[in-house]
Amino acid sequence: MRSTRMAAAAAGVVMLVGGLSACNGGKSDDNAGGSGGGAGSKQSNQSPLDAALASLKQASQQVNSKKSAEIDGIQKVGPTTRTMKGAMDWSNGINMTLDITTTGGQLMGSGKPTKALYTPQAMYMNMGMPMGGKNWIKYDYEMLAKQGPAGALMKDAMQNNDPGKSVDLLIASGKVKEAGKEDVRGVQATHYTGTVDVAELIKMQAKSVSASDLKALEQQLKKSGATTETIDLWVSSDNLLVKKREQMDGKQATDSTVFYSHYGTKVTVTPPPASDVMTAPGA
């Protein structure tokens, strides 16, 4: 169904922005991270792993405190490539505006820019052409969650994802190392990298997804051949995430990169008028 494919694409973009997993664990406490000093700072008695984890905890706290940012990135899933640009606010659920262009596949009209709006309750897609006399199609998260495990995961991603989740995932996994200093669009940043087992990644979502849905998702991932996800993060000297890359293996490998800038920017999302909105079938 076309609307289901569109919903999956829209959700995929949110996962690109926040993280391929909507991780609920790994939040840092107020005393974590040592004495500061910027990303990559180390204390003499720390191992490389402890130093990396301490720096990432500082980054998690700093990113979470900013609440919003401008974003742009690219996501490749099999033959499909999506590019996006916009702004995101995660102070109270996810509020986001994006312009999305898809090429190399059938999702969302290949090559045609698509406008997307995200609120804590629903997402709205404007395909650039009327459907049933309406310009916008709406996907209600609660209704999507009732459609099965994938819908439940989608709802969690839409309502809980934010840039800090990828940082928290690496902290929770404990599998991370510093990979040096690099320039990211003119910003000097520390590069961190880690690989997480997909089965472990799914278990980290136990607080927001039911046990039966988790089991079903694990079976789906087995069939897809996905076993690991590699996460690369670039953190500036003021402890802000400036770039993220996530790669998942499998029959249809996923490779996503997103850049974050202008933290604290004002983001205003106004849902389209109800008279111009068509509710997606089953959502």
mmCIF file of C-alpha atoms in Angstrom:
data_model
loop_
_atom_site.group_PDB
_atom_site.id
_atom_site.type_symbol
_atom_site.label_atom_id
_atom_site.label_comp_id
_atom_site.label_asym_id
_atom_site.label_seq_id
_atom_site.Cartn_x
_atom_site.Cartn_y
_atom_site.Cartn_z
ATOM 1 C CA MET A 1 0.000 0.000 0.000
ATOM 2 C CA ARG A 2 1.338 3.394 -1.008
ATOM 3 C CA SER A 3 0.423 5.066 2.287
ATOM 4 C CA THR A 4 2.261 2.382 4.258
ATOM 5 C CA ARG A 5 5.402 2.897 2.170
ATOM 6 C CA MET A 6 5.146 6.640 2.710
ATOM 7 C CA ALA A 7 4.783 6.163 6.462
ATOM 8 C CA ALA A 8 7.837 3.914 6.530
ATOM 9 C CA ALA A 9 9.830 6.530 4.640
ATOM 10 C CA ALA A 10 8.725 9.306 6.984
ATOM 11 C CA ALA A 11 9.610 7.213 10.008
ATOM 12 C CA GLY A 12 12.940 6.359 8.454
ATOM 13 C CA VAL A 13 13.775 10.030 8.261
ATOM 14 C CA VAL A 14 13.043 10.497 11.969
ATOM 15 C CA MET A 15 15.247 7.525 12.780
ATOM 16 C CA LEU A 16 17.934 9.089 10.604
ATOM 17 C CA VAL A 17 17.739 12.314 12.593
ATOM 18 C CA GLY A 18 17.586 10.748 16.053
ATOM 19 C CA GLY A 19 18.997 7.268 15.634
ATOM 20 C CA LEU A 20 18.128 4.023 13.927
ATOM 21 C CA SER A 21 17.134 2.808 17.384
ATOM 22 C CA ALA A 22 14.915 4.777 19.742
ATOM 23 C CA CYS A 23 17.020 3.768 22.717
ATOM 24 C CA ASN A 24 15.584 4.391 26.172
ATOM 25 C CA GLY A 25 18.595 3.445 28.252
ATOM 26 C CA GLY A 26 21.948 5.029 28.855
ATOM 27 C CA LYS A 27 20.955 8.471 30.099
ATOM 28 C CA SER A 28 23.759 10.074 32.001
ATOM 29 C CA ASP A 29 23.459 11.361 35.548
ATOM 30 C CA ASP A 30 24.368 14.833 36.744
ATOM 31 C CA ASN A 31 27.737 13.780 38.148
ATOM 32 C CA ALA A 32 28.905 11.788 35.134
ATOM 33 C CA GLY A 33 31.694 12.855 32.823
ATOM 34 C CA GLY A 34 34.374 14.080 35.214
ATOM 35 C CA SER A 35 35.560 17.666 35.254
ATOM 36 C CA GLY A 36 34.683 18.647 31.694
ATOM 37 C CA GLY A 37 37.225 20.203 29.362
ATOM 38 C CA GLY A 38 35.476 19.482 26.055
ATOM 39 C CA ALA A 39 34.918 16.366 24.002
ATOM 40 C CA GLY A 40 37.783 13.907 24.118
ATOM 41 C CA SER A 41 39.195 15.208 27.416
ATOM 42 C CA LYS A 42 40.837 12.540 29.558
ATOM 43 C CA GLN A 43 41.771 12.103 33.164
ATOM 44 C CA SER A 44 45.126 10.485 33.880
ATOM 45 C CA ASN A 45 43.584 7.522 35.716
ATOM 46 C CA GLN A 46 41.024 6.750 32.989
ATOM 47 C CA SER A 47 41.236 3.940 30.462
ATOM 48 C CA PRO A 48 40.553 4.875 26.802
ATOM 49 C CA LEU A 49 37.068 3.362 27.107
ATOM 50 C CA ASP A 50 36.263 5.231 30.312
ATOM 51 C CA ALA A 51 37.543 8.474 28.800
ATOM 52 C CA ALA A 52 35.363 8.010 25.708
ATOM 53 C CA LEU A 53 32.287 7.203 27.807
ATOM 54 C CA ALA A 54 32.892 10.208 30.069
ATOM 55 C CA SER A 55 33.161 12.544 27.082
ATOM 56 C CA LEU A 56 30.019 11.115 25.508
ATOM 57 C CA LYS A 57 28.104 11.613 28.746
ATOM 58 C CA GLN A 58 29.072 15.281 28.630
ATOM 59 C CA ALA A 59 27.887 15.424 25.018
ATOM 60 C CA SER A 60 24.579 13.756 25.912
ATOM 61 C CA GLN A 61 23.920 16.308 28.645
ATOM 62 C CA GLN A 62 24.848 19.244 26.420
ATOM 63 C CA VAL A 63 22.771 18.082 23.438
ATOM 64 C CA ASN A 64 19.749 17.386 25.626
ATOM 65 C CA SER A 65 20.015 20.853 27.182
ATOM 66 C CA LYS A 66 19.906 22.638 23.804
ATOM 67 C CA LYS A 67 16.494 21.194 22.829
ATOM 68 C CA SER A 68 16.651 22.103 19.122
ATOM 69 C CA ALA A 69 18.911 22.280 16.062
ATOM 70 C CA GLU A 70 19.033 22.662 12.314
ATOM 71 C CA ILE A 71 19.596 19.350 10.511
ATOM 72 C CA ASP A 72 20.492 18.023 7.089
ATOM 73 C CA GLY A 73 21.543 14.613 5.920
ATOM 74 C CA ILE A 74 21.290 11.653 3.603
ATOM 75 C CA GLN A 75 19.964 8.129 4.048
ATOM 76 C CA LYS A 76 20.577 5.162 1.741
ATOM 77 C CA VAL A 77 18.366 2.078 2.077
ATOM 78 C CA GLY A 78 19.002 -0.454 -0.669
ATOM 79 C CA PRO A 79 18.457 1.363 -4.007
ATOM 80 C CA THR A 80 16.668 4.292 -2.359
ATOM 81 C CA THR A 81 18.411 7.520 -1.346
ATOM 82 C CA ARG A 82 16.710 10.228 0.717
ATOM 83 C CA THR A 83 18.155 13.673 1.369
ATOM 84 C CA MET A 84 16.589 16.016 3.892
ATOM 85 C CA LYS A 85 17.014 19.479 5.351
ATOM 86 C CA GLY A 86 15.115 21.250 8.121
ATOM 87 C CA ALA A 87 14.948 21.898 11.851
ATOM 88 C CA MET A 88 13.972 19.840 14.899
ATOM 89 C CA ASP A 89 12.819 20.623 18.446
ATOM 90 C CA TRP A 90 12.872 17.829 21.055
ATOM 91 C CA SER A 91 11.933 19.811 24.171
ATOM 92 C CA ASN A 92 8.485 18.181 24.425
ATOM 93 C CA GLY A 93 8.245 15.245 22.056
ATOM 94 C CA ILE A 94 9.342 15.762 18.471
ATOM 95 C CA ASN A 95 8.393 18.885 16.524
ATOM 96 C CA MET A 96 10.130 19.062 13.164
ATOM 97 C CA THR A 97 9.917 20.508 9.660
ATOM 98 C CA LEU A 98 11.728 18.842 6.756
ATOM 99 C CA ASP A 99 12.114 19.045 3.010
ATOM 100 C CA ILE A 100 12.764 15.508 1.726
ATOM 101 C CA THR A 101 13.863 14.367 -1.727
ATOM 102 C CA THR A 102 13.874 10.677 -2.658
ATOM 103 C CA THR A 103 15.678 9.140 -5.621
ATOM 104 C CA GLY A 104 16.344 5.630 -6.865
ATOM 105 C CA GLY A 105 13.126 4.131 -5.525
ATOM 106 C CA GLN A 106 9.352 4.346 -5.545
ATOM 107 C CA LEU A 107 8.855 5.970 -2.138
ATOM 108 C CA MET A 108 7.340 9.430 -1.874
ATOM 109 C CA GLY A 109 7.697 10.297 -5.569
ATOM 110 C CA SER A 110 11.230 9.799 -6.820
ATOM 111 C CA GLY A 111 13.104 13.046 -7.385
ATOM 112 C CA LYS A 112 10.276 15.318 -6.252
ATOM 113 C CA PRO A 113 10.776 17.390 -3.070
ATOM 114 C CA THR A 114 8.321 16.528 -0.301
ATOM 115 C CA LYS A 115 7.382 18.720 2.647
ATOM 116 C CA ALA A 116 6.988 16.916 5.996
ATOM 117 C CA LEU A 117 5.734 18.192 9.357
ATOM 118 C CA TYR A 118 6.112 16.229 12.600
ATOM 119 C CA THR A 119 4.288 16.855 15.886
ATOM 120 C CA PRO A 120 4.249 14.721 19.064
ATOM 121 C CA GLN A 121 0.924 13.200 17.929
ATOM 122 C CA ALA A 122 1.181 12.806 14.154
ATOM 123 C CA MET A 123 3.164 13.399 10.996
ATOM 124 C CA TYR A 124 1.914 15.187 7.880
ATOM 125 C CA MET A 125 3.254 14.633 4.357
ATOM 126 C CA ASN A 126 2.696 16.948 1.398
ATOM 127 C CA MET A 127 3.374 15.057 -1.813
ATOM 128 C CA GLY A 128 3.177 18.137 -4.019
ATOM 129 C CA MET A 129 0.054 16.786 -5.710
ATOM 130 C CA PRO A 130 -3.556 16.551 -4.438
ATOM 131 C CA MET A 131 -4.835 13.183 -3.197
ATOM 132 C CA GLY A 132 -8.582 12.915 -2.869
ATOM 133 C CA GLY A 133 -8.762 16.678 -3.170
ATOM 134 C CA LYS A 134 -6.361 17.115 -0.204
ATOM 135 C CA ASN A 135 -2.750 18.289 -0.270
ATOM 136 C CA TRP A 136 -1.663 16.667 2.996
ATOM 137 C CA ILE A 137 -1.807 13.102 4.309
ATOM 138 C CA LYS A 138 -1.784 12.487 8.073
ATOM 139 C CA TYR A 139 -0.339 9.529 10.008
ATOM 140 C CA ASP A 140 -1.556 9.297 13.587
ATOM 141 C CA TYR A 141 1.042 7.593 15.804
ATOM 142 C CA GLU A 142 -1.481 5.847 18.036
ATOM 143 C CA MET A 143 -3.175 4.300 15.017
ATOM 144 C CA LEU A 144 0.155 3.254 13.502
ATOM 145 C CA ALA A 145 1.065 1.479 16.767
ATOM 146 C CA LYS A 146 -2.062 -0.676 16.444
ATOM 147 C CA GLN A 147 -0.947 -2.042 13.081
ATOM 148 C CA GLY A 148 1.731 -4.329 14.536
ATOM 149 C CA PRO A 149 5.340 -4.407 15.798
ATOM 150 C CA ALA A 150 6.687 -2.131 13.079
ATOM 151 C CA GLY A 151 3.992 0.427 13.866
ATOM 152 C CA ALA A 152 4.803 0.273 17.581
ATOM 153 C CA LEU A 153 8.477 0.875 16.850
ATOM 154 C CA MET A 154 7.535 3.693 14.492
ATOM 155 C CA LYS A 155 5.429 5.381 17.166
ATOM 156 C CA ASP A 156 8.286 5.157 19.655
ATOM 157 C CA ALA A 157 10.713 6.635 17.130
ATOM 158 C CA MET A 158 8.356 9.463 16.259
ATOM 159 C CA GLN A 159 7.651 10.445 19.854
ATOM 160 C CA ASN A 160 10.966 9.783 21.598
ATOM 161 C CA ASN A 161 13.804 10.107 19.105
ATOM 162 C CA ASP A 162 16.273 12.998 19.287
ATOM 163 C CA PRO A 163 19.983 13.531 18.548
ATOM 164 C CA GLY A 164 21.014 12.532 22.071
ATOM 165 C CA LYS A 165 19.634 9.005 21.601
ATOM 166 C CA SER A 166 22.540 7.945 19.405
ATOM 167 C CA VAL A 167 24.976 9.198 22.040
ATOM 168 C CA ASP A 168 23.044 7.378 24.750
ATOM 169 C CA LEU A 169 23.060 4.165 22.718
ATOM 170 C CA LEU A 170 26.843 4.072 22.558
ATOM 171 C CA ILE A 171 27.074 4.873 26.266
ATOM 172 C CA ALA A 172 24.644 2.064 27.125
ATOM 173 C CA SER A 173 26.469 -0.443 24.914
ATOM 174 C CA GLY A 174 29.874 0.301 26.441
ATOM 175 C CA LYS A 175 31.365 -0.501 23.018
ATOM 176 C CA VAL A 176 32.995 2.710 21.867
ATOM 177 C CA LYS A 177 36.447 4.123 21.175
ATOM 178 C CA GLU A 178 37.889 7.467 20.167
ATOM 179 C CA ALA A 179 39.003 7.501 16.520
ATOM 180 C CA GLY A 180 40.861 10.816 16.379
ATOM 181 C CA LYS A 181 40.192 14.464 15.584
ATOM 182 C CA GLU A 182 38.568 15.561 12.332
ATOM 183 C CA ASP A 183 37.231 18.697 10.659
ATOM 184 C CA VAL A 184 33.453 18.661 10.191
ATOM 185 C CA ARG A 185 32.349 21.575 8.042
ATOM 186 C CA GLY A 186 34.900 23.855 9.622
ATOM 187 C CA VAL A 187 34.373 22.584 13.172
ATOM 188 C CA GLN A 188 37.140 20.630 14.913
ATOM 189 C CA ALA A 189 35.508 17.503 16.340
ATOM 190 C CA THR A 190 36.407 14.280 18.135
ATOM 191 C CA HIS A 191 35.348 11.133 16.270
ATOM 192 C CA TYR A 192 33.896 8.235 18.297
ATOM 193 C CA THR A 193 32.953 4.867 16.842
ATOM 194 C CA GLY A 194 31.293 1.698 18.075
ATOM 195 C CA THR A 195 29.464 -1.377 16.785
ATOM 196 C CA VAL A 196 26.332 -2.712 18.494
ATOM 197 C CA ASP A 197 24.653 -6.095 17.994
ATOM 198 C CA VAL A 198 21.186 -5.621 16.512
ATOM 199 C CA ALA A 199 19.708 -8.109 18.994
ATOM 200 C CA GLU A 200 21.147 -6.040 21.848
ATOM 201 C CA LEU A 201 19.885 -2.862 20.217
ATOM 202 C CA ILE A 202 16.330 -4.226 20.114
ATOM 203 C CA LYS A 203 16.454 -5.287 23.774
ATOM 204 C CA MET A 204 17.312 -1.715 24.721
ATOM 205 C CA GLN A 205 13.810 -0.773 23.606
ATOM 206 C CA ALA A 206 12.075 -3.062 26.094
ATOM 207 C CA LYS A 207 10.743 -0.119 28.120
ATOM 208 C CA SER A 208 8.662 1.255 25.257
ATOM 209 C CA VAL A 209 7.784 -1.777 23.127
ATOM 210 C CA SER A 210 5.831 -4.801 24.409
ATOM 211 C CA ALA A 211 7.523 -8.181 24.843
ATOM 212 C CA SER A 212 5.459 -9.719 22.039
ATOM 213 C CA ASP A 213 6.312 -6.867 19.671
ATOM 214 C CA LEU A 214 9.995 -7.165 20.583
ATOM 215 C CA LYS A 215 9.954 -10.867 19.748
ATOM 216 C CA ALA A 216 8.271 -10.175 16.419
ATOM 217 C CA LEU A 217 10.795 -7.442 15.620
ATOM 218 C CA GLU A 218 13.690 -9.780 16.423
ATOM 219 C CA GLN A 219 12.249 -12.330 13.993
ATOM 220 C CA GLN A 220 11.907 -9.666 11.297
ATOM 221 C CA LEU A 221 15.526 -8.611 11.793
ATOM 222 C CA LYS A 222 16.676 -12.232 11.557
ATOM 223 C CA LYS A 223 14.913 -12.595 8.212
ATOM 224 C CA SER A 224 16.502 -9.365 7.000
ATOM 225 C CA GLY A 225 19.971 -10.641 7.887
ATOM 226 C CA ALA A 226 20.723 -7.579 10.020
ATOM 227 C CA THR A 227 23.239 -8.448 12.751
ATOM 228 C CA THR A 228 25.164 -5.279 13.641
ATOM 229 C CA GLU A 229 24.866 -1.493 13.576
ATOM 230 C CA THR A 230 27.965 0.707 13.449
ATOM 231 C CA ILE A 231 27.588 4.188 14.936
ATOM 232 C CA ASP A 232 30.064 7.001 14.323
ATOM 233 C CA LEU A 233 29.698 10.297 16.188
ATOM 234 C CA TRP A 234 31.608 13.549 15.830
ATOM 235 C CA VAL A 235 31.499 15.823 18.895
ATOM 236 C CA SER A 236 32.754 19.418 18.953
ATOM 237 C CA SER A 237 35.000 20.926 21.644
ATOM 238 C CA ASP A 238 31.903 22.412 23.309
ATOM 239 C CA ASN A 239 30.381 18.924 23.625
ATOM 240 C CA LEU A 240 27.806 19.211 20.848
ATOM 241 C CA LEU A 241 27.065 16.472 18.321
ATOM 242 C CA VAL A 242 27.877 17.887 14.871
ATOM 243 C CA LYS A 243 27.767 14.743 12.726
ATOM 244 C CA LYS A 244 26.454 11.206 13.000
ATOM 245 C CA ARG A 245 26.716 8.187 10.735
ATOM 246 C CA GLU A 246 24.851 4.902 11.288
ATOM 247 C CA GLN A 247 25.312 1.772 9.190
ATOM 248 C CA MET A 248 23.293 -1.424 9.537
ATOM 249 C CA ASP A 249 24.144 -4.605 7.647
ATOM 250 C CA GLY A 250 21.696 -7.098 6.167
ATOM 251 C CA LYS A 251 19.970 -7.920 2.884
ATOM 252 C CA GLN A 252 18.978 -4.270 2.550
ATOM 253 C CA ALA A 253 21.820 -2.395 4.214
ATOM 254 C CA THR A 254 21.191 1.090 5.621
ATOM 255 C CA ASP A 255 23.732 3.925 5.612
ATOM 256 C CA SER A 256 22.662 7.244 7.156
ATOM 257 C CA THR A 257 24.567 10.475 7.802
ATOM 258 C CA VAL A 258 23.193 13.622 9.421
ATOM 259 C CA PHE A 259 24.747 16.973 10.355
ATOM 260 C CA TYR A 260 23.589 19.167 13.283
ATOM 261 C CA SER A 261 24.104 22.923 13.522
ATOM 262 C CA HIS A 262 22.674 26.110 15.048
ATOM 263 C CA TYR A 263 21.628 24.462 18.308
ATOM 264 C CA GLY A 264 18.890 26.353 20.141
ATOM 265 C CA THR A 265 17.244 27.561 16.938
ATOM 266 C CA LYS A 266 13.527 28.349 17.127
ATOM 267 C CA VAL A 267 11.334 25.691 15.514
ATOM 268 C CA THR A 268 7.646 26.355 14.845
ATOM 269 C CA VAL A 269 5.411 23.579 13.501
ATOM 270 C CA THR A 270 1.852 24.436 12.503
ATOM 271 C CA PRO A 271 -0.265 21.464 11.328
ATOM 272 C CA PRO A 272 -2.087 22.094 8.030
ATOM 273 C CA PRO A 273 -5.801 22.983 8.201
ATOM 274 C CA ALA A 274 -8.053 19.973 8.718
ATOM 275 C CA SER A 275 -9.935 20.801 5.520
ATOM 276 C CA ASP A 276 -6.757 20.111 3.530
ATOM 277 C CA VAL A 277 -5.767 16.880 5.329
ATOM 278 C CA MET A 278 -6.509 13.295 4.353
ATOM 279 C CA THR A 279 -6.031 10.655 7.050
ATOM 280 C CA ALA A 280 -3.984 7.700 5.828
ATOM 281 C CA PRO A 281 -5.920 4.396 5.646
ATOM 282 C CA GLY A 282 -5.544 2.554 8.947
ATOM 283 C CA ALA A 283 -3.803 5.537 10.518
#
